[in-house]
Short mmCIF file of N, CA and C (backbone and C1' of nucleotides) in Angstrom, two decimals:
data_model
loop_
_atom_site.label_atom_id
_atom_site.label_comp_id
_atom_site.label_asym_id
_atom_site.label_seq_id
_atom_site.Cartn_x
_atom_site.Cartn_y
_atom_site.Cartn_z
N UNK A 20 129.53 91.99 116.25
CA UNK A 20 128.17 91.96 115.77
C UNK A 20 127.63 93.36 115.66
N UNK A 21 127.81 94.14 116.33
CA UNK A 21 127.27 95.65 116.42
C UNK A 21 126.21 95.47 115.65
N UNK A 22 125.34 94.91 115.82
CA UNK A 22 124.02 95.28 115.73
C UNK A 22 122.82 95.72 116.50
N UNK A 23 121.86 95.21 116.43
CA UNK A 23 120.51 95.42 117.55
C UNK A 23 120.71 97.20 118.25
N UNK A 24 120.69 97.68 119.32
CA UNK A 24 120.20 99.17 119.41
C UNK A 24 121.72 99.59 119.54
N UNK A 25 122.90 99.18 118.86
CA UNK A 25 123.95 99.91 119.18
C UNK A 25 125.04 100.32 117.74
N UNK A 26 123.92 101.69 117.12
CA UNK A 26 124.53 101.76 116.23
C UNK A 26 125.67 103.30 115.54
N UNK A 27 126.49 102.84 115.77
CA UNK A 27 127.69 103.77 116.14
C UNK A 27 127.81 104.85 114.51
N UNK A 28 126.59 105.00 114.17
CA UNK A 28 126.17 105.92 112.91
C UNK A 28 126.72 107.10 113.23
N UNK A 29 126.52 108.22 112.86
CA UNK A 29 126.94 109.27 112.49
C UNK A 29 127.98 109.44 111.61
N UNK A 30 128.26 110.05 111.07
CA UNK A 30 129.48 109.82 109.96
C UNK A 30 130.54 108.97 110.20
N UNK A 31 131.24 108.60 109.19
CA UNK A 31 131.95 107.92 109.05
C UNK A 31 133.70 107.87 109.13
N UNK A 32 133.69 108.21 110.25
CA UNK A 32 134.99 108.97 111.27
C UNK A 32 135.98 107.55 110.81
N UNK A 33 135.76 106.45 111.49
CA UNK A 33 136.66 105.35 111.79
C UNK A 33 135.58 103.96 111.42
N UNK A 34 134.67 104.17 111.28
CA UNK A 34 133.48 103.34 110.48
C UNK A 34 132.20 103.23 109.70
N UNK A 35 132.55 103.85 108.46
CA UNK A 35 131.18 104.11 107.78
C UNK A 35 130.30 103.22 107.50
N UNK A 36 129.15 103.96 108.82
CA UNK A 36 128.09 102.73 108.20
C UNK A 36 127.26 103.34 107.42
N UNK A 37 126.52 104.48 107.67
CA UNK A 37 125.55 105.07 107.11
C UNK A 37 126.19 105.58 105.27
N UNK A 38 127.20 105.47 104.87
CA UNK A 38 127.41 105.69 103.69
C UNK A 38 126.50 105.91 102.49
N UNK A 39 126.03 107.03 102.25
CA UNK A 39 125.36 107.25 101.03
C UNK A 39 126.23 105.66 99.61
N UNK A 40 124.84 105.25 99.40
CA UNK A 40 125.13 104.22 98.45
C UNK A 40 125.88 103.10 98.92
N UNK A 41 125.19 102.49 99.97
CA UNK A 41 126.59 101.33 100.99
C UNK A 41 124.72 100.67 100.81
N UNK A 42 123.72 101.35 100.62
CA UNK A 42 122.96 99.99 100.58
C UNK A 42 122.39 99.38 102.42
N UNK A 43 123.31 100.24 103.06
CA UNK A 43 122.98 99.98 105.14
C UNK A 43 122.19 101.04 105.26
N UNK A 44 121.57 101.91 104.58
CA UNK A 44 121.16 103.16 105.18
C UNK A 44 119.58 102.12 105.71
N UNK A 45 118.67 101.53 105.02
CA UNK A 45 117.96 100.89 105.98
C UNK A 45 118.09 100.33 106.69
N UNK A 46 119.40 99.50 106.69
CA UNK A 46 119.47 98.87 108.49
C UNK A 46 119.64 100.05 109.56
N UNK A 47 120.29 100.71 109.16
CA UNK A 47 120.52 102.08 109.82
C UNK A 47 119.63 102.62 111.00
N UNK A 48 118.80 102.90 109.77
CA UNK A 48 117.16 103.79 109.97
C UNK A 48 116.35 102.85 110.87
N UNK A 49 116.44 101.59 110.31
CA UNK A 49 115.54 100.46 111.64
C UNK A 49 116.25 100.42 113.13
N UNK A 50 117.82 100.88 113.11
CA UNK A 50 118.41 100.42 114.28
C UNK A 50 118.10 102.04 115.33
N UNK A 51 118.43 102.76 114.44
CA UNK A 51 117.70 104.34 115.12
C UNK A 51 116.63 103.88 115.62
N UNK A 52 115.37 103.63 114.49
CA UNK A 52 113.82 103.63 115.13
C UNK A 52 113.55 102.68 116.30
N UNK A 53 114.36 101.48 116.06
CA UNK A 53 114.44 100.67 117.89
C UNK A 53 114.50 101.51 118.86
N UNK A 54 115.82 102.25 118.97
CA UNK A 54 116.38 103.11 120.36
C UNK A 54 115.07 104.47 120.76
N UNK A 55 114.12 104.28 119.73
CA UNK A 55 113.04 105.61 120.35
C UNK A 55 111.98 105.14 121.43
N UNK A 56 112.12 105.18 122.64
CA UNK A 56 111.68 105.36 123.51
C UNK A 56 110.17 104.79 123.54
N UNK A 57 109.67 103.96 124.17
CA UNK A 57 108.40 103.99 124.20
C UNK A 57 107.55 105.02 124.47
N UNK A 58 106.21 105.64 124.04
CA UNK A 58 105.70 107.01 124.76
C UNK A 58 106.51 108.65 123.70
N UNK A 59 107.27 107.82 123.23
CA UNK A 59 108.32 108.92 122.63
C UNK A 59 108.01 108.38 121.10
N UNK A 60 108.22 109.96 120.19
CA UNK A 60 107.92 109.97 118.43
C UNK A 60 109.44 110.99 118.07
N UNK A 61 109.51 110.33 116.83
CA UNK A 61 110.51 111.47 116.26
C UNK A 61 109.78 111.53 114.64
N UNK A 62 110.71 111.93 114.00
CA UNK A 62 110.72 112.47 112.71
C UNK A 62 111.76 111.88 111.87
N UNK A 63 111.08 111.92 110.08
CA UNK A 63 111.85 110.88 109.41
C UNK A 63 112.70 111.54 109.51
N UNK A 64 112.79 113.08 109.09
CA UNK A 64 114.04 114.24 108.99
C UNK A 64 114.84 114.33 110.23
N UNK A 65 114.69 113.96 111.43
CA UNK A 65 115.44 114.03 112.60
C UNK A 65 116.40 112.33 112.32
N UNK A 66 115.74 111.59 111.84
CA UNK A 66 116.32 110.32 111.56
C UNK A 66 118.20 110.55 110.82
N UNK A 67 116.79 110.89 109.52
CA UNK A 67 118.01 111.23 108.39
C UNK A 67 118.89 111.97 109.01
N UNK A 68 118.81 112.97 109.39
CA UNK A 68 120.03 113.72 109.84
C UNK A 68 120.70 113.17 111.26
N UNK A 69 120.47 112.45 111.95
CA UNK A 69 121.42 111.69 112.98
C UNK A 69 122.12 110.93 111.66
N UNK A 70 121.86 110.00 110.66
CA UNK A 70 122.91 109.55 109.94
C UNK A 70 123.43 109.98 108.86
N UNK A 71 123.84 111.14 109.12
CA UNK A 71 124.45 111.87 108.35
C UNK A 71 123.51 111.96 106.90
N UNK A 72 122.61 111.74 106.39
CA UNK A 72 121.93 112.16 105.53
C UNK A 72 120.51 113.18 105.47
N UNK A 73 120.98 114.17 105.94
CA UNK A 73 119.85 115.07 106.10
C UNK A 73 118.86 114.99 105.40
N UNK A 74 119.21 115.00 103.90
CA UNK A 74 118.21 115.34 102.30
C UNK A 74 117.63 113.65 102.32
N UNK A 75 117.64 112.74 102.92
CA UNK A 75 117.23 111.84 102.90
C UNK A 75 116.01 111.29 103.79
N UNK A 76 115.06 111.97 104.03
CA UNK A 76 114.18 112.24 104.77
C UNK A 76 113.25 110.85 103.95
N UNK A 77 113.23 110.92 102.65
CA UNK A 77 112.25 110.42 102.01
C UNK A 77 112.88 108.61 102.37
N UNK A 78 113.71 108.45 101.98
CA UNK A 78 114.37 107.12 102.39
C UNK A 78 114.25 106.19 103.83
N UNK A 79 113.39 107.26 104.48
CA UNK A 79 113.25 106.43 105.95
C UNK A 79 111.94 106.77 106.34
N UNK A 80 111.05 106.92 105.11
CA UNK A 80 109.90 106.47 105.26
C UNK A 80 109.81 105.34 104.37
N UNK A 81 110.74 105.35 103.16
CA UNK A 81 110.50 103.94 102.77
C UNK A 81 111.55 102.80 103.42
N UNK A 82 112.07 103.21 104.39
CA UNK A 82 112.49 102.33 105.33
C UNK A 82 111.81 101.65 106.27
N UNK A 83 110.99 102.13 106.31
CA UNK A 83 109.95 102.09 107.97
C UNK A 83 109.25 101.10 107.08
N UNK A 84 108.01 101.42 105.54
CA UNK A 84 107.26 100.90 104.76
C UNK A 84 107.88 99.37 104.77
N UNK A 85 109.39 99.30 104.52
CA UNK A 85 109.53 97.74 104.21
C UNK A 85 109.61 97.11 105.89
N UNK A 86 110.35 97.77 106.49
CA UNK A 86 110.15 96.79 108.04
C UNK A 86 108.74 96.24 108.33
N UNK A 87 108.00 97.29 108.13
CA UNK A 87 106.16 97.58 108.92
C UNK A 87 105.64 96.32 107.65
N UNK A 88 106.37 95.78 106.46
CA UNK A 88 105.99 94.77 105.36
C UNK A 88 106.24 93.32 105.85
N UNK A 89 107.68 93.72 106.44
CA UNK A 89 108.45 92.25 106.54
C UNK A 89 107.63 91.69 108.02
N UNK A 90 107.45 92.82 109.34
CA UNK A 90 106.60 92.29 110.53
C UNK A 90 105.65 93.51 111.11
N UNK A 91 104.56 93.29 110.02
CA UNK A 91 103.34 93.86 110.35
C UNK A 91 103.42 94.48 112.11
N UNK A 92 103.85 93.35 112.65
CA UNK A 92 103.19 93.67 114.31
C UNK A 92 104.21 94.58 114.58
N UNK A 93 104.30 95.47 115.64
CA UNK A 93 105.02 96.46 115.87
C UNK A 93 106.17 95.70 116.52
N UNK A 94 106.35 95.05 116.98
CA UNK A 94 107.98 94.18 117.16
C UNK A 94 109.34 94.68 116.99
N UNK A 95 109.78 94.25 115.92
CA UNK A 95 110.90 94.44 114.99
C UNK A 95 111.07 96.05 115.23
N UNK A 96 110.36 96.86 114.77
CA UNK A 96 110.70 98.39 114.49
C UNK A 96 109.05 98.78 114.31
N UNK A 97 109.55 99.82 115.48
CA UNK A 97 107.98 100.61 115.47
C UNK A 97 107.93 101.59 115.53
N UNK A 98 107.38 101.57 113.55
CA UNK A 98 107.43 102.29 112.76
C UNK A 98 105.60 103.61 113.22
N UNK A 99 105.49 102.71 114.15
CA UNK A 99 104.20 103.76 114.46
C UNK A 99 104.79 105.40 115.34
N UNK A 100 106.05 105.15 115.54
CA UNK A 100 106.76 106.41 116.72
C UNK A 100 107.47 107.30 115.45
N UNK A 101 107.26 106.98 113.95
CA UNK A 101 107.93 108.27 113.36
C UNK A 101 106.36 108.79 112.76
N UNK A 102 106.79 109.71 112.87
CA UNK A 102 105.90 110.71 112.19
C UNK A 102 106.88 111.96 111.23
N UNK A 103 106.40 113.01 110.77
CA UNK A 103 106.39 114.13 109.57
C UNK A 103 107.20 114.81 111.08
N UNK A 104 107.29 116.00 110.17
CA UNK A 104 108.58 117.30 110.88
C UNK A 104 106.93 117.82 111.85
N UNK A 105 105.87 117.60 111.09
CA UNK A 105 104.83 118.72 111.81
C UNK A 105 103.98 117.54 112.80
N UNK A 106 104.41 116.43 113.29
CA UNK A 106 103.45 115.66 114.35
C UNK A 106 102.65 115.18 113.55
N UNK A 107 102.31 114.94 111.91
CA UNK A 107 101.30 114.19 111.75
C UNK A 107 101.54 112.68 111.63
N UNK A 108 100.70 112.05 111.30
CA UNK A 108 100.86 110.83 111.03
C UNK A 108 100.47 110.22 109.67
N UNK A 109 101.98 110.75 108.78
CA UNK A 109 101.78 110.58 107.36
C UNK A 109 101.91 109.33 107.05
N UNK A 110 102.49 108.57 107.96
CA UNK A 110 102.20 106.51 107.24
C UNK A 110 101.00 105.87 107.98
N UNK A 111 99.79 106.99 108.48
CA UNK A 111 99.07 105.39 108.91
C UNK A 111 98.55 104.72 107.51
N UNK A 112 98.59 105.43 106.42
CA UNK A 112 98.01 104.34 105.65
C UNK A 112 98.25 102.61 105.28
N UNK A 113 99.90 102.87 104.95
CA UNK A 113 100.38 101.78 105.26
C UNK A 113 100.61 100.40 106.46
N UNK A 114 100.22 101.27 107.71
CA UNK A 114 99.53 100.22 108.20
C UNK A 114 98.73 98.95 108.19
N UNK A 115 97.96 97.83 108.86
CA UNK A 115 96.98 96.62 108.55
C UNK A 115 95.85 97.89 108.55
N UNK A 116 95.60 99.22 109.39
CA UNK A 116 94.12 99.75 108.88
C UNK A 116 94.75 101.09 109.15
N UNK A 117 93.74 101.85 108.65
CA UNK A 117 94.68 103.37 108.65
C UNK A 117 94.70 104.09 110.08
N UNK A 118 93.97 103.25 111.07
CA UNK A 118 93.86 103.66 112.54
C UNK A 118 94.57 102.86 113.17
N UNK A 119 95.40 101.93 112.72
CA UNK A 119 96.58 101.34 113.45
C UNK A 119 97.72 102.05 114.01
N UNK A 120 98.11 102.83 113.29
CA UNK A 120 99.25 103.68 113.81
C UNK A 120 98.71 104.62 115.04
N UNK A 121 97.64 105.01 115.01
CA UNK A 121 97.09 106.02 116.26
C UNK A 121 96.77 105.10 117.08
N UNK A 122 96.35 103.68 117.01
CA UNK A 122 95.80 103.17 118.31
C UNK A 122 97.45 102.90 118.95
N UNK A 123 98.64 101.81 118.04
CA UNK A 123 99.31 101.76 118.79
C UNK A 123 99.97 103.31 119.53
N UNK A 124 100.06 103.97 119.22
CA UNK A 124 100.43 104.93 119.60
C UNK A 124 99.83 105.33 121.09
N UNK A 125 98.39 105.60 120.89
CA UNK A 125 97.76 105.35 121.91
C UNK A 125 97.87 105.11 123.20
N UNK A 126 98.15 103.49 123.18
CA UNK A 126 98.28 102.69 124.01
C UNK A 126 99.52 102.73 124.24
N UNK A 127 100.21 103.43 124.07
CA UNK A 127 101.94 103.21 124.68
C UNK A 127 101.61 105.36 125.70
N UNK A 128 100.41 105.74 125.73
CA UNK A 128 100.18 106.80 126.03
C UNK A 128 100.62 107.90 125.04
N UNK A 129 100.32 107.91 123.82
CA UNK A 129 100.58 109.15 123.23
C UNK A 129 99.62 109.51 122.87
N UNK A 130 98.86 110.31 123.24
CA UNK A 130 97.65 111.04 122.61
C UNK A 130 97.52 111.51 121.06
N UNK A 131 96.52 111.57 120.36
CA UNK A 131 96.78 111.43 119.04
C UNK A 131 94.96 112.23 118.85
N UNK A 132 95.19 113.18 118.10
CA UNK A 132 94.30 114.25 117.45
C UNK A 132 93.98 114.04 116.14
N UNK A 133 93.05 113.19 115.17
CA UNK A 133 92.75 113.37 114.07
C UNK A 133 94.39 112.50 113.53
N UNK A 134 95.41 112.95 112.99
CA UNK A 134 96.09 112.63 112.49
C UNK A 134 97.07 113.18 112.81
N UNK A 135 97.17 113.93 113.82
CA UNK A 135 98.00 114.90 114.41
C UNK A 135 98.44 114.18 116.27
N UNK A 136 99.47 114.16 116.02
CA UNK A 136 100.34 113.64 117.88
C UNK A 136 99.97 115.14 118.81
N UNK A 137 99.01 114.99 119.92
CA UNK A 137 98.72 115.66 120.72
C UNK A 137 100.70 116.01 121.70
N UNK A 138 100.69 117.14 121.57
CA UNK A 138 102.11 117.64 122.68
C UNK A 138 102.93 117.14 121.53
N UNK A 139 102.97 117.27 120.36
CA UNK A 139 104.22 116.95 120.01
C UNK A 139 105.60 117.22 120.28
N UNK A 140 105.78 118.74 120.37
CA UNK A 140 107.13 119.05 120.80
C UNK A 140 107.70 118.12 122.24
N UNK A 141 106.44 118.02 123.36
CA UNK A 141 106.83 117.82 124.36
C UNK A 141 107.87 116.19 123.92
N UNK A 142 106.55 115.35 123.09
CA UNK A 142 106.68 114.31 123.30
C UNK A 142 108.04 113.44 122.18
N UNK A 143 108.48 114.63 121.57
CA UNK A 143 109.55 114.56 120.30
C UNK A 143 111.13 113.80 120.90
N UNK A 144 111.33 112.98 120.49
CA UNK A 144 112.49 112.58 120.71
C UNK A 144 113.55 112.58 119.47
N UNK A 145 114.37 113.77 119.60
CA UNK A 145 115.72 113.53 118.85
C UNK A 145 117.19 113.31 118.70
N UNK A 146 117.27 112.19 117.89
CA UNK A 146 118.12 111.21 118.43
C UNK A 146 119.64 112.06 118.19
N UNK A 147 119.67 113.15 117.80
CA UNK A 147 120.48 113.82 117.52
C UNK A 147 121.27 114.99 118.52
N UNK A 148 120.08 114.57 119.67
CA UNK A 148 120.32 115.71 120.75
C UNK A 148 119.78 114.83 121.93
N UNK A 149 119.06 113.56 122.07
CA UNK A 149 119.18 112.43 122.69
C UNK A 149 119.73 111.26 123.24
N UNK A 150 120.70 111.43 121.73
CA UNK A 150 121.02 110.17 121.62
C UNK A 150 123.28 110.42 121.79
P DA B 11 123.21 99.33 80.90
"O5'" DA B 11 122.03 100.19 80.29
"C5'" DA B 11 122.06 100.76 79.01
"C4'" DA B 11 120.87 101.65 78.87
"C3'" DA B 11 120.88 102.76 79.92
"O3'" DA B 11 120.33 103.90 79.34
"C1'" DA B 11 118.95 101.43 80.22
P DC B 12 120.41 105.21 80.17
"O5'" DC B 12 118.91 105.77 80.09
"C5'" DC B 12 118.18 105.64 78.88
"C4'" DC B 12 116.72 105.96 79.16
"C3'" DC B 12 116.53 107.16 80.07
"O3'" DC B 12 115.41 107.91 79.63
"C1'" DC B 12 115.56 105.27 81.09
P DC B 13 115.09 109.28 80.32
"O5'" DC B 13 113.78 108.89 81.13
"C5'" DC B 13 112.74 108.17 80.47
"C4'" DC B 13 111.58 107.97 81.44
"C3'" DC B 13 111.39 109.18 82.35
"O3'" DC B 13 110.01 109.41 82.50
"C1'" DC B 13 111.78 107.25 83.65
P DC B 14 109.53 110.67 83.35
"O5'" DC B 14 108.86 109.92 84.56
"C5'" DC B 14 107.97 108.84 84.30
"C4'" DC B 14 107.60 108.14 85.60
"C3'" DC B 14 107.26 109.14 86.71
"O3'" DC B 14 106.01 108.79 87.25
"C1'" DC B 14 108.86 107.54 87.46
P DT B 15 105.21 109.87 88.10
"O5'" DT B 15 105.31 109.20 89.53
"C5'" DT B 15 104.98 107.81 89.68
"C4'" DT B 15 105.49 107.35 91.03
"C3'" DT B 15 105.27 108.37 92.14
"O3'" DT B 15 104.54 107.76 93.19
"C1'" DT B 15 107.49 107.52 92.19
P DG B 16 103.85 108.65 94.27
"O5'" DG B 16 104.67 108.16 95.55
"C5'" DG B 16 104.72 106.78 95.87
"C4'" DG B 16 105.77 106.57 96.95
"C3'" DG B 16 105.66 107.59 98.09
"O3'" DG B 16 105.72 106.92 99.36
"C1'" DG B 16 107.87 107.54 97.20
P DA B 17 104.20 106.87 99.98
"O5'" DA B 17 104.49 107.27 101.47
"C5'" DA B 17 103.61 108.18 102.13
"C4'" DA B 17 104.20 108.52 103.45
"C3'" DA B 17 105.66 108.94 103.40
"O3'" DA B 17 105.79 110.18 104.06
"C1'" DA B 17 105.31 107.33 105.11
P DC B 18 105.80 111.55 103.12
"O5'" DC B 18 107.03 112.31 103.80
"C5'" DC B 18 107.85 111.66 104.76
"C4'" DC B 18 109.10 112.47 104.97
"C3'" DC B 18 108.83 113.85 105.56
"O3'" DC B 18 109.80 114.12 106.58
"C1'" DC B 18 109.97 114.06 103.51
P DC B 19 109.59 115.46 107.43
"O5'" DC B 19 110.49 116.49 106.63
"C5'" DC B 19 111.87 116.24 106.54
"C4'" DC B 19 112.57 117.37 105.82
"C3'" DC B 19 112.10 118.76 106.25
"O3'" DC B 19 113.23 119.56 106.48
"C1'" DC B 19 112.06 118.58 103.91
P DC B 20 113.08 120.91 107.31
"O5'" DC B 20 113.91 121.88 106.35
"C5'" DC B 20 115.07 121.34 105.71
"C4'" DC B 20 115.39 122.18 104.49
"C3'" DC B 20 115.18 123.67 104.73
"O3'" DC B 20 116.34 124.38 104.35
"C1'" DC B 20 114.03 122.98 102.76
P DA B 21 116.42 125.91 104.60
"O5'" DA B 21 116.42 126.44 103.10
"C5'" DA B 21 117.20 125.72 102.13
"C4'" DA B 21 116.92 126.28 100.75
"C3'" DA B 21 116.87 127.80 100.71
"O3'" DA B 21 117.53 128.25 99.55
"C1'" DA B 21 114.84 126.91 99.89
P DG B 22 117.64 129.83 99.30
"O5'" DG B 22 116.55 130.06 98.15
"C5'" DG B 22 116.58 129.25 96.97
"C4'" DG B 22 115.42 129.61 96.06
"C3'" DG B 22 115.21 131.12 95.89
"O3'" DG B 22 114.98 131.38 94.52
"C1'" DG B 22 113.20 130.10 96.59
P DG B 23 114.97 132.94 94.05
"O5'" DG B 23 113.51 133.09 93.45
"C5'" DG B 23 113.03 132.10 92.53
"C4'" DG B 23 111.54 132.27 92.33
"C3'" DG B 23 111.12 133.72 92.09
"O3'" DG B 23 110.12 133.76 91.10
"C1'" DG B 23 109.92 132.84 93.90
P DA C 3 101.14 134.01 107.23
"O5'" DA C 3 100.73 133.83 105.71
"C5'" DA C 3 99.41 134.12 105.28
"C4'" DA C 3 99.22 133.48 103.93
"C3'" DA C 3 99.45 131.98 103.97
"O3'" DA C 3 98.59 131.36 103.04
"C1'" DA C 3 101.02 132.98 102.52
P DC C 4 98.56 129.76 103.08
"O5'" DC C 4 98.75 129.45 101.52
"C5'" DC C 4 98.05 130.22 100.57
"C4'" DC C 4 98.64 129.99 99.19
"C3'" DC C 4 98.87 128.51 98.89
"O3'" DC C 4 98.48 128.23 97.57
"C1'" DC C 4 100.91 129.69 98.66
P DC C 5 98.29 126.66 97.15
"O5'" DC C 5 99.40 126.58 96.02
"C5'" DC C 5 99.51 127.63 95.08
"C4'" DC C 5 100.86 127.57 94.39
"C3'" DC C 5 101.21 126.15 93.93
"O3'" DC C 5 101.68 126.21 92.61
"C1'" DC C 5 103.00 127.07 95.18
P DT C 6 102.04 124.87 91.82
"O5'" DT C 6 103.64 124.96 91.96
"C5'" DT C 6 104.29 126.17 91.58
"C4'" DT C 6 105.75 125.90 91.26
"C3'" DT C 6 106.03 124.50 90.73
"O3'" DT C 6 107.00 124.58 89.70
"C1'" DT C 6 107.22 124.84 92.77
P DG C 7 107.53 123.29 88.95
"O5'" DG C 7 108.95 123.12 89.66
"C5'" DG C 7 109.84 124.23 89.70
"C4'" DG C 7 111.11 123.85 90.44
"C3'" DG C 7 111.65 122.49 90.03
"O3'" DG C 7 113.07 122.55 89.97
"C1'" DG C 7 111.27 122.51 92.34
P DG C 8 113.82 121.38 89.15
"O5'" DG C 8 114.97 121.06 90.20
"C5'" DG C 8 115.61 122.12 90.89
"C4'" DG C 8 116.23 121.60 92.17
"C3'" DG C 8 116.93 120.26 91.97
"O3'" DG C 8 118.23 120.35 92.53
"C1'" DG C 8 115.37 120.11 93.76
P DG C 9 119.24 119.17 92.22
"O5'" DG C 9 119.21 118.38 93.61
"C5'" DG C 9 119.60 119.03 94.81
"C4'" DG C 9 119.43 118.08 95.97
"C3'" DG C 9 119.91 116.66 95.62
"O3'" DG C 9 120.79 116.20 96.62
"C1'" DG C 9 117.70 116.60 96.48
P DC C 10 121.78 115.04 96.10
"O5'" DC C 10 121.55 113.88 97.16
"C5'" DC C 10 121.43 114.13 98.54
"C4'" DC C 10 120.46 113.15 99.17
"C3'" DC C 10 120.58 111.73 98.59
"O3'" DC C 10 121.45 110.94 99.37
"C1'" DC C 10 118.29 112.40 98.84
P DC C 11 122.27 109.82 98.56
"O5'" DC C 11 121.22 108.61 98.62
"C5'" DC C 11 120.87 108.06 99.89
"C4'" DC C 11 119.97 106.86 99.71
"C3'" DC C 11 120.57 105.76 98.84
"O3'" DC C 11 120.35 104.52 99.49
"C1'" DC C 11 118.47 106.40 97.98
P DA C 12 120.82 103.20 98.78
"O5'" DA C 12 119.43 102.66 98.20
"C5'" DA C 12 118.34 102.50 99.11
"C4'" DA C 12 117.11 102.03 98.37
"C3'" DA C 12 117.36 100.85 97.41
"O3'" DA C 12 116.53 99.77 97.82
"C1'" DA C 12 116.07 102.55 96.35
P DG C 13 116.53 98.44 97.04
"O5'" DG C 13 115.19 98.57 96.16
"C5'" DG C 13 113.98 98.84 96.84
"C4'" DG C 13 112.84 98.94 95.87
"C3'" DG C 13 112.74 97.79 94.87
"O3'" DG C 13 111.37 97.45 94.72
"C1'" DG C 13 112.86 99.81 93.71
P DG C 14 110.91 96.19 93.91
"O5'" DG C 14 110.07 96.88 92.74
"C5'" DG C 14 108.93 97.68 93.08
"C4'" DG C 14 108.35 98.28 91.82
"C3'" DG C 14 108.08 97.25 90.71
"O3'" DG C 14 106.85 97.55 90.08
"C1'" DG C 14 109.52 98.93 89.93
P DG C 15 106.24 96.47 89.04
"O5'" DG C 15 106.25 97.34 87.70
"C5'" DG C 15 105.52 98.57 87.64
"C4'" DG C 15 105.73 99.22 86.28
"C3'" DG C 15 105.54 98.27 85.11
"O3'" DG C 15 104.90 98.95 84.03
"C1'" DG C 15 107.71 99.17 85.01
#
DNA sequence: ACCCTGACCCAGG
DNA sequence: ACCTGGGCCAGGG
């Protein structure tokens, strides 16, 4: 099954999952954004580049967009812990209100400035040097 | 089938 | 220091 938070991504040594054009790069990107830590944010670009697609930064924000479609509630993948390379919070729009993403955030203790993650560096988790 | 756009990011001028 | 363009994968008109 290798699914749910155990996803043996990084290039494709002895099993390519993340394959440019395999069509998995969003399951991918949802199975990364599970394993981030409660209290803990990363970046779409820290994403992309744990699966081997660095230049694909843009693809796992529209990864996050369809999960955060299919179950609104933060459940499934919570899409409220990625943010931009600079700590902001470039998808609350897509959220149910554009202060959804900062409250959950919030409440899992992450402080949140305007649109900006208070301590970002501190509070940065990358799965590339984490994980 | 072509063109555009997107919750990004980096390099170059 | 600011602006521009290319690249990445996928979906919509």
């Amino acid at each position: 099954m290798a699914s749910q938070a155990d996803p043996h991504l990084k290039e494709g040594a002895h099993g390519p999952t993340a394959r440019p054009g395999s069509g998995d790069f969003e399951r991918d990107v949802h199975a990364v954004a599970r394993l981030i830590p409660k209290g803990r944010v990363t970046s779409y670009g820290a994403i992309a580049r744990y699966l081997g697609a660095a230049r694909a930064s843009r693809m796992v924000g529209w990864a996050m967009n369809r999960a955060l479609e299919a179950h609104p509630d933060a459940a499934a993948v919570p899409a409220h812990r990625v943010v931009n390379r600079l700590g902001l919070l470039s998808g609350r729009m897509h959220f149910p209100t554009p202060t959804t993403m900062a409250e959950r955030l919030e409440s899992e203790g992450v402080k949140v400035d305007g649109d900006r993650v208070v301590d970002f560096t501190e509070r940065f988790w990358d799965p590339n040097t984490e994980l």
